Coordinates of C-alpha atoms in Angstrom, one line a residue:
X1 CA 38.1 11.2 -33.1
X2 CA 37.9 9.9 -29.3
X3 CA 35.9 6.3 -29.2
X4 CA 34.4 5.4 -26.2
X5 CA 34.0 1.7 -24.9
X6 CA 30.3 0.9 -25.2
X7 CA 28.5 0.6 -21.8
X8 CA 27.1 -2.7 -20.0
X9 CA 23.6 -1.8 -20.5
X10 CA 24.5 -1.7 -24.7
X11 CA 25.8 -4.6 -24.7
X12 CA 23.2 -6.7 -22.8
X13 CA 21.0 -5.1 -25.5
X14 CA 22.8 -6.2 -28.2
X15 CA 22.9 -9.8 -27.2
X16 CA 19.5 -10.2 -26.3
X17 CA 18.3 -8.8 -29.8
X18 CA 20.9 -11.7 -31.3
X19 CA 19.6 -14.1 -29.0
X20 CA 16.7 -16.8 -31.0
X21 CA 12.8 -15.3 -29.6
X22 CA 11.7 -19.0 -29.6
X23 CA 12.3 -20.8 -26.4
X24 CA 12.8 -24.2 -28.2
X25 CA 15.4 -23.0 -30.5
X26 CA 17.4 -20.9 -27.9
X27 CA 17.1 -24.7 -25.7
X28 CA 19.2 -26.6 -28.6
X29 CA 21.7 -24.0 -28.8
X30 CA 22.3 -24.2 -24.9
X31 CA 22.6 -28.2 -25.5
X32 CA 24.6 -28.0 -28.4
X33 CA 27.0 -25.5 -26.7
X34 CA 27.3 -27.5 -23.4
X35 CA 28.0 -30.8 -25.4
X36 CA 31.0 -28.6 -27.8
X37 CA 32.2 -27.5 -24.3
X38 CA 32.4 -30.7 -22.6
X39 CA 33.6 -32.5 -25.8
X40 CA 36.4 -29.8 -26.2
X41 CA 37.2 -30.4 -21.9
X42 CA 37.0 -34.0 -22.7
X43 CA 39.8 -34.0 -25.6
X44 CA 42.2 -31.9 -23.7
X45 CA 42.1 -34.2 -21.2
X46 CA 43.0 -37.0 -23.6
X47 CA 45.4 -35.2 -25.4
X48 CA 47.4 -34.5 -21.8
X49 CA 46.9 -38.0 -20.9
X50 CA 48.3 -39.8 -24.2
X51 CA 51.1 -37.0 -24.3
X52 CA 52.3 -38.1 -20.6
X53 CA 51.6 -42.0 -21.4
X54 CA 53.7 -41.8 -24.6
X55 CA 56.6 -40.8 -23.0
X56 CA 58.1 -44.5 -22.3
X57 CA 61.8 -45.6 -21.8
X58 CA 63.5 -46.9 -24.6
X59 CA 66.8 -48.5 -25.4
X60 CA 69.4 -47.4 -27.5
X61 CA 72.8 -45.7 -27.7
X62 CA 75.1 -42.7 -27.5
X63 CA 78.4 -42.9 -28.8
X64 CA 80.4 -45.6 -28.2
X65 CA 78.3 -46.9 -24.8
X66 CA 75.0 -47.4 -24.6
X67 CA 72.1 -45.7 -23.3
X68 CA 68.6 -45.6 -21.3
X69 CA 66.7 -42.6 -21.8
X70 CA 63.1 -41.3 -22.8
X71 CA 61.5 -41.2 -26.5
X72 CA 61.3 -37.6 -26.2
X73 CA 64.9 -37.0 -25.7
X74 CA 64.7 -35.1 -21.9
X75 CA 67.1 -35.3 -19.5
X76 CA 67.2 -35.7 -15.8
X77 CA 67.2 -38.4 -13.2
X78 CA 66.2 -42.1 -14.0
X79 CA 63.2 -42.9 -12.9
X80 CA 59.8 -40.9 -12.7
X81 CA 61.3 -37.8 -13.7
X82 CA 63.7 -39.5 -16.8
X83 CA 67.0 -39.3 -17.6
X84 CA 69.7 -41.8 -18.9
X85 CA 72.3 -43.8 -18.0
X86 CA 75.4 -45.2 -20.3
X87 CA 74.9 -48.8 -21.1
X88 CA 76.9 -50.7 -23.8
X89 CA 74.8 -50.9 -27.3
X90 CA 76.0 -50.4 -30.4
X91 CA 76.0 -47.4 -32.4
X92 CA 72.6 -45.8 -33.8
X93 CA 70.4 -45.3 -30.7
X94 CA 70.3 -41.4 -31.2
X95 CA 68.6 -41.7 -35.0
X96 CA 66.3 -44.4 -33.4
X97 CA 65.8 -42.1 -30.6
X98 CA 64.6 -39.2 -32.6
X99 CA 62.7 -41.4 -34.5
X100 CA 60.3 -42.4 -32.2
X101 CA 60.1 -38.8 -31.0
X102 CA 58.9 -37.6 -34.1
X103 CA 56.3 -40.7 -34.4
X104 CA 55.0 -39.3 -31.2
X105 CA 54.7 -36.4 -32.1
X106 CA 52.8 -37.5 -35.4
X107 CA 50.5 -40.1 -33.5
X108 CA 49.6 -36.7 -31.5
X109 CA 48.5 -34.5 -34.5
X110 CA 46.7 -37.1 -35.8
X111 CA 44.6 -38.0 -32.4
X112 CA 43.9 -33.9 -32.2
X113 CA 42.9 -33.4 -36.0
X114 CA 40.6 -36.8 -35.9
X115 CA 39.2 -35.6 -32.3
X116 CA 38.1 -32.7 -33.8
X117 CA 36.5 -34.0 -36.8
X118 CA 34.5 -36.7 -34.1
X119 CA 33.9 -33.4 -32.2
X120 CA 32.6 -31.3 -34.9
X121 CA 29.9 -34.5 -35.9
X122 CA 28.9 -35.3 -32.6
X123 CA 28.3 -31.3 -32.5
X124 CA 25.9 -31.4 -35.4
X125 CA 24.0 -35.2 -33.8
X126 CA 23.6 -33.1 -30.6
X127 CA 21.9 -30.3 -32.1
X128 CA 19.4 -32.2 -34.0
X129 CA 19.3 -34.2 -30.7
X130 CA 18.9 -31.2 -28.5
X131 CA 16.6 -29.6 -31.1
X132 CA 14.0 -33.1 -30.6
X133 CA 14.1 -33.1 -26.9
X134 CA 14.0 -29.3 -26.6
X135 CA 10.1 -29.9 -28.2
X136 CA 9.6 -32.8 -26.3
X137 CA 10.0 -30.8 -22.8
X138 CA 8.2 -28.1 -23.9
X139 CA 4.8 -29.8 -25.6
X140 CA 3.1 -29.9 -22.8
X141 CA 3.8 -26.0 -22.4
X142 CA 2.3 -25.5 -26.4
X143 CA -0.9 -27.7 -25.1
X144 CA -1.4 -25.0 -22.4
X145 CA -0.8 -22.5 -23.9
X146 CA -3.3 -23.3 -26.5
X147 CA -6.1 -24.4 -24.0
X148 CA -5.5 -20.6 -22.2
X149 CA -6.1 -19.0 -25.8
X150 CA -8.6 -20.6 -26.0
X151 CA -10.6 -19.8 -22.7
X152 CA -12.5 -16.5 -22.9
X153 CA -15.3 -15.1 -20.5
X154 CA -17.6 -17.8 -22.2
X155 CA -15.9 -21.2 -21.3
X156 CA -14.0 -19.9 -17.9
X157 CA -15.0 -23.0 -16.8
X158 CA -12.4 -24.8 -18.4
X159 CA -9.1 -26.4 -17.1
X160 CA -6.2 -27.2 -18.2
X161 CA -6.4 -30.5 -15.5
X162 CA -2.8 -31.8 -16.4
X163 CA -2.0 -34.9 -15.6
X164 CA 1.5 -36.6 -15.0
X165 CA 3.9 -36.8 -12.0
X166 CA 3.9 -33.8 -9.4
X167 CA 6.9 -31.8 -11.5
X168 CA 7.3 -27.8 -12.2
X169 CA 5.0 -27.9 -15.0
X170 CA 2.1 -29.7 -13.1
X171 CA 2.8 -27.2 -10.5
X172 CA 2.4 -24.5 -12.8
X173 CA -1.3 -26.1 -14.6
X174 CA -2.5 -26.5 -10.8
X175 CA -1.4 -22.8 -10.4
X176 CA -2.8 -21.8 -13.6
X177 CA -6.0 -24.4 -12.9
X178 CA -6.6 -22.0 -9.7
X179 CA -6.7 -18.5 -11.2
X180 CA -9.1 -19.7 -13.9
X181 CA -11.1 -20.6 -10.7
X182 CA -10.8 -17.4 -8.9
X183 CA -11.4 -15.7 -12.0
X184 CA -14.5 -17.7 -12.7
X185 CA -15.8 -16.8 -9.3
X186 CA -14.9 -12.9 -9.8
X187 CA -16.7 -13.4 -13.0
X188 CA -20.1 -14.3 -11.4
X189 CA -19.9 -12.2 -9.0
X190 CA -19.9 -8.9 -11.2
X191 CA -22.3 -10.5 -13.3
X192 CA -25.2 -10.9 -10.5
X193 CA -23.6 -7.7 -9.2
X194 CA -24.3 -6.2 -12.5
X195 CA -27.9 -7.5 -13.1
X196 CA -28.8 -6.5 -9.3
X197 CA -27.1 -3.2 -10.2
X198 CA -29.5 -2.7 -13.0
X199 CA -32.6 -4.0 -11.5
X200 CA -32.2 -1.5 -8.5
X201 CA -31.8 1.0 -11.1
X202 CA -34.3 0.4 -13.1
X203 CA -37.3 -0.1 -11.0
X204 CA -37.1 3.8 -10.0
X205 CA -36.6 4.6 -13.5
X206 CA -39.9 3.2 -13.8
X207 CA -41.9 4.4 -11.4
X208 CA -40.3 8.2 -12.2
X209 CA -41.6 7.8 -15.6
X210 CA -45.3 6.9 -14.2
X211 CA -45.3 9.3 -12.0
X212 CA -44.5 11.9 -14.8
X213 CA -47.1 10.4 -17.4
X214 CA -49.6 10.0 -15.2
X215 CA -49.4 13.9 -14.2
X216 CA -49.2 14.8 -18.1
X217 CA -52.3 12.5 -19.0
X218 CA -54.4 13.8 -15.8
X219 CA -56.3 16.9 -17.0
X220 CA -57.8 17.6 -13.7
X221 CA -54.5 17.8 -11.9
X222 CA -54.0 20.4 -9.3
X223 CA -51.5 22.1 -7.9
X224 CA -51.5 19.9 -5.2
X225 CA -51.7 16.6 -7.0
X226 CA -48.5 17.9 -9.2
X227 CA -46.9 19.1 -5.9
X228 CA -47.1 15.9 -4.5
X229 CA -45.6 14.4 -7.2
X230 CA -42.8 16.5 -7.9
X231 CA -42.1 15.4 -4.2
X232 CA -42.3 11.6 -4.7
X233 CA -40.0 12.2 -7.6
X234 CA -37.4 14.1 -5.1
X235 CA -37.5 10.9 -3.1
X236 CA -37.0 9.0 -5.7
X237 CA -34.1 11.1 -7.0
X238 CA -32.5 11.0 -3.5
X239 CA -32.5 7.1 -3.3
X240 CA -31.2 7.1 -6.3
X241 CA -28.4 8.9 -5.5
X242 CA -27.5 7.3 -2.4
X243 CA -27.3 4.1 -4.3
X244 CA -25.1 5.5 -7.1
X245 CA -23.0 7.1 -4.3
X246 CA -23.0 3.8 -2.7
X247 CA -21.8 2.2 -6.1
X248 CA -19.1 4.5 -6.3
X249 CA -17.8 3.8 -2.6
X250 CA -17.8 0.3 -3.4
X251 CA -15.7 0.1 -6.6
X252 CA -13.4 2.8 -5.2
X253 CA -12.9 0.5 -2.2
X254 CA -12.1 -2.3 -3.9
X255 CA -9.1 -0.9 -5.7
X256 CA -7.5 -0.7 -2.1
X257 CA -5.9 2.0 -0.7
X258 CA -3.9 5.4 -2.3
X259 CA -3.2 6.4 1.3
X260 CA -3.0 5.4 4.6
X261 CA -3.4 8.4 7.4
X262 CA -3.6 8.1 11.3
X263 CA -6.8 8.4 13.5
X264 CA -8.6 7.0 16.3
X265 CA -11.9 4.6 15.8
X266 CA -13.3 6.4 19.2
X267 CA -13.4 9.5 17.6
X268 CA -15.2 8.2 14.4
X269 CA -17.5 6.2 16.4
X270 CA -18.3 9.9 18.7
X271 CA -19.0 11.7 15.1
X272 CA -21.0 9.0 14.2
X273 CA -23.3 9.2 16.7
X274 CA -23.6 13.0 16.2
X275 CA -25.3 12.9 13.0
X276 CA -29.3 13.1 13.2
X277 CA -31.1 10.0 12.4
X278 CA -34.7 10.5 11.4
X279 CA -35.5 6.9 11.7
X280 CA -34.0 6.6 15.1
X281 CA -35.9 9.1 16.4
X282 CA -39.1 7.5 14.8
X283 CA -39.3 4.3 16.3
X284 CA -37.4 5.6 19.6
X285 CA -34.2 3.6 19.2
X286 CA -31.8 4.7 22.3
X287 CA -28.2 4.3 20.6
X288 CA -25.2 4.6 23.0
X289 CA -21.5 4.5 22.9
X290 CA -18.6 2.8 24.9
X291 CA -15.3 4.1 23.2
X292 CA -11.9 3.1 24.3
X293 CA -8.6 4.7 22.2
X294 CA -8.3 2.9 19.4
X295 CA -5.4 4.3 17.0
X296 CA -4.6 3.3 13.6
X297 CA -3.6 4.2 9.9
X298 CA -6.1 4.1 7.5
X299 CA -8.3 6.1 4.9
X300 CA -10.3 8.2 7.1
X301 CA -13.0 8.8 4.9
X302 CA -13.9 5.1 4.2
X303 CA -13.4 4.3 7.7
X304 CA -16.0 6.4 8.8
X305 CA -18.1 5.3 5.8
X306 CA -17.6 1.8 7.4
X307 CA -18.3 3.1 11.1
X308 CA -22.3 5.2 9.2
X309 CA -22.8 2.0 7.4
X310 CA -22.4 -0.2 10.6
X311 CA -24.7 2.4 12.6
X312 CA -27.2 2.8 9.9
X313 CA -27.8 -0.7 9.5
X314 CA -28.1 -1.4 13.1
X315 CA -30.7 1.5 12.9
X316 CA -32.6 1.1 9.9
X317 CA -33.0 -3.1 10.7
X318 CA -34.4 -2.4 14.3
X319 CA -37.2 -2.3 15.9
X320 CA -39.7 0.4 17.7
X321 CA -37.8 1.1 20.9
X322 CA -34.5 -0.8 20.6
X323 CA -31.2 0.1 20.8
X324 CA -27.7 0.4 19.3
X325 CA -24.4 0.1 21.1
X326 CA -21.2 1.2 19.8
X327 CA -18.1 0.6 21.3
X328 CA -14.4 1.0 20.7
X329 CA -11.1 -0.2 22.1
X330 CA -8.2 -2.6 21.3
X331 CA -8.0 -6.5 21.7
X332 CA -4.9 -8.7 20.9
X333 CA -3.3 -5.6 19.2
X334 CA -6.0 -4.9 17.0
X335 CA -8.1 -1.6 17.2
X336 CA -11.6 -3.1 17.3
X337 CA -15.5 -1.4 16.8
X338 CA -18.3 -3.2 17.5
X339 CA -21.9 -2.4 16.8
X340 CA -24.7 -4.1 18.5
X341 CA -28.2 -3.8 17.7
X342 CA -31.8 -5.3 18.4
X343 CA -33.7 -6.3 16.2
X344 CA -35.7 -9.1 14.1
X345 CA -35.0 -12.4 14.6
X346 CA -31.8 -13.1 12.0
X347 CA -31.4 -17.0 10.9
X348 CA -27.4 -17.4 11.7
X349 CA -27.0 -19.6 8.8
X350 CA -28.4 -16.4 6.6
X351 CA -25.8 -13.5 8.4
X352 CA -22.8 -14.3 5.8
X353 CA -25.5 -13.7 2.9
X354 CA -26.4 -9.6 4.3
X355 CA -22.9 -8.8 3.2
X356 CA -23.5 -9.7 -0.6
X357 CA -24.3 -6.7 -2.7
X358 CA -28.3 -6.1 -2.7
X359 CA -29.4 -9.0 -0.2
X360 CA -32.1 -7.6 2.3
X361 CA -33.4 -9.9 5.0
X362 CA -36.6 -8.9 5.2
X363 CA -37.4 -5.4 3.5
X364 CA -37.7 -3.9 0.3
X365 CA -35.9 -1.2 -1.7
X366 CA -38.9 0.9 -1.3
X367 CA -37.6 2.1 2.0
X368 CA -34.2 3.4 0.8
X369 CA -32.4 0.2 1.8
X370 CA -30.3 -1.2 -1.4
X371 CA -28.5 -3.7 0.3
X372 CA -25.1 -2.6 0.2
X373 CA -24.4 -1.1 3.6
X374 CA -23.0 -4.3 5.2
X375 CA -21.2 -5.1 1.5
X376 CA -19.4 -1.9 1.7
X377 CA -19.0 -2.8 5.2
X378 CA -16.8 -6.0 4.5
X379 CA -15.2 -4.3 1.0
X380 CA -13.4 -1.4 3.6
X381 CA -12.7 -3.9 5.9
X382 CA -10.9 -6.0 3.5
X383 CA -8.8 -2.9 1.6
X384 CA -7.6 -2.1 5.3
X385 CA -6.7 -5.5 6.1
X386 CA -8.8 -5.6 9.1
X387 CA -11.0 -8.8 10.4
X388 CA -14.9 -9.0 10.1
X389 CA -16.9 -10.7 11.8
X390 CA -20.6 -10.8 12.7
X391 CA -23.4 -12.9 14.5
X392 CA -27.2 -13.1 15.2
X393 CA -28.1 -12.1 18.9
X394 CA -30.5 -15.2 20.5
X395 CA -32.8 -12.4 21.0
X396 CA -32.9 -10.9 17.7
X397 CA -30.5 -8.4 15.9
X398 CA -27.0 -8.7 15.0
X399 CA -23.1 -7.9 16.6
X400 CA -20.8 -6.5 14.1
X401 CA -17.1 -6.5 14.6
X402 CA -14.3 -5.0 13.0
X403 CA -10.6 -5.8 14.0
X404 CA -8.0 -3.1 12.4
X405 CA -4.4 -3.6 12.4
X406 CA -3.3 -1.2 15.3
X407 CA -1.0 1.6 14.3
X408 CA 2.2 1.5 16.3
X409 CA 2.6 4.5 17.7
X410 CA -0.2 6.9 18.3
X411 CA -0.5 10.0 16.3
X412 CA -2.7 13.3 15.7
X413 CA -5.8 11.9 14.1
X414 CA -6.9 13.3 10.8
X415 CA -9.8 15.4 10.8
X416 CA -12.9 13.4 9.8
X417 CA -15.8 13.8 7.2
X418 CA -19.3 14.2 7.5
X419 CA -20.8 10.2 6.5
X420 CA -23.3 9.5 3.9
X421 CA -25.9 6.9 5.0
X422 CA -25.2 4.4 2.1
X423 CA -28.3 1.6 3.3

């Protein structure tokens, strides 16, 4: 039978399923290992120490002359290194000589066996020791750990709010302290996103189902009067889906990007423009465009879903004969698209509020505005990495900016897709 050595992989297995699974316990053993270690370092070095001391010059004699030599019987020169030299004592020195030597030898045995048993005490002291201080560094990881069990999506408003000098574990509750915030905030935020959610929902819902009772309980309906609602309830139907579309884009964008493909802003801003706009034509907006190359690498689809969200707002919050301008190029290495439209007066300190979900400035959902163009807007902008900013004109209407991260080297641009008005 051929046995094979077992691999590295095995082995690290095997000693992490012998290793303790509490941190406290696999502490003591760490301190009660480094104290054996450096207890067992510390009596070598006494053993070498009292071996070398022991070996002094004695007196006695050889024969008929007398002696100087070391206890341990070695020869060599006199001096550092030993030896002896023949001096005239009497006779005995060799039995007094050996003697000694075996004295020393005993005095050694004894020092190594009493060592040890010191060694193997002191072992035992630092375990217990190590086992005390090993729950003293970590208690103030037990109280945070059970203040985090005990925070749930009712009381995310708690902290930990650890106190104590600025070391690794405060560090890590003012770490912990700030994701409980960030989470908090997150939490809010799909809750009123949620409850708008709904309430946009629901208020066609409602209006569907008087439409279709009050064309059930009307026994002098026509044709005509059924007609005309069968077509309210196609309008309704259609804002609906635009808004669950809209939904969609959102949560899809805020999961980032699967892929990352090249094109050009100036040709998503040219097939923009392209597609018919019944309201633009309406209230006689003139829209124009000023495109520059503007390469970069991006989802396509949500880019120009950024790019119709942009022009649609700028459109649908306008005025009869205004305008919208849309331009592309590059600034400070960044491919850029602006949108710039006329429009009702906007209060600057309310332009950071239109790109929440479902905030309108002025109009109502009844028009097939939701409110999440401009939030869709900033959601893209953020899963691309790309800088938003926007402004109120003195005059009325709002500049929209969008800064990408240029793509190094230009490239074929991917072919485009039809956009959705999402407002």
């Amino acid at each position: 039978m051929r046995l094979t050595a077992p691999s590295a992989p095995a082995v690290s297995a095997v000693i992490r399923r012998l290793l303790p699974k509490r941190v406290r316990m696999r502490l003591t053993l760490l301190y009660g290992v480094l104290f054996v270690v450096s207890g067992a370092v510390l009596l070598a070095i006494t053993y070498l120490l009292v071996t070398h001391a022991s070996t002094s010059v004695v007196l006695g004699r050889e024969g008929d002359g007398p002696v100087l030599g070391r206890a341990d019987g070695a020869s060599g020169p006199l001096g550092l290194t030993g030896g002896q030299v023949p001096l005239p004592l009497k006779d005995g020195t060799r039995a007094l000589r050996e003697h000694a030597y075996r004295q020393h030898q005993e005095d050694l045995r004894s020092l190594v066996v009493q060592s040890g048993i010191a060694l193997a005490i002191m072992a035992v002291l630092s375990i217990a020791l190590g086992w005390l201080v090993a729950g003293r560094v970590l208690r103030p990881l037990r109280t945070m750990t059970g203040t985090i069990r005990r925070i749930s999506a009712r009381n995310v408003h708690e902290r930990l709010a650890v106190a104590g000098p600025a070391d690794e574990l405060k560090d890590l509750a003012d770490t912990v302290d700030g994701l409980l915030g960030r989470l908090e905030t997150a939490l809010d935020a799909h809750k009123r996103f949620v409850a708008n959610a709904a309430h946009e929902l629901r208020t066609p819902l409602t209006l569907e189902h008087a439409l279709v009772e009050e064309s059930l309980m009307d026994r002098e309906a026509t044709v005509e009067s059924y007609r005309a609602n069968l077509e309210r309830l196609l309008t309704i139907s259609e804002q609906q889906a635009r808004l669950l579309e809209s939904l969609l884009t959102l949560s899809s964008s805020e999961r980032g990007l699967d892929r990352r493909e090249p094109l050009d802003l100036a040709d998503v801003a040219e097939q923009t423009v392209r597609v018919p706009r019944p309201e633009a034509a309406r209230h006689r907006l003139r829209i124009t465009t000023s495109t520059a190359p503007a390469p970069l690498a991006g989802d396509s689809a949500l880019v120009q879903r950024l790019v119709a969200n942009l022009v649609d707002n700028a459109v649908g919050y306008n005025v009869p004969g205004g305008h919208v301008r849309i331009s592309t190029g590059t600034e400070d290495g960044r491919a850029l698209v602006t949108v710039v439209n006329s429009g009702p007066r906007v209060p600057p300190e309310q332009v950071e509020r239109l790109f929440e979900p479902f905030q309108r400035l002025g109009r109502t959902a009844d028009e097939g505005h939701h409110g999440l163009g401009l939030s869709i807007v900033r959601t893209i902008a953020t899963a691309h990495d790309a800088l938003l900013s926007a402004s109120a004109r003195p005059g009325g209407g709002l500049v929209v900016a969008v800064a990408f991260p240029a793509r190094a080297e230009p490239a074929k641009p991917a072919p485009l897709h039809d956009p959705t008005i999402a407002r």
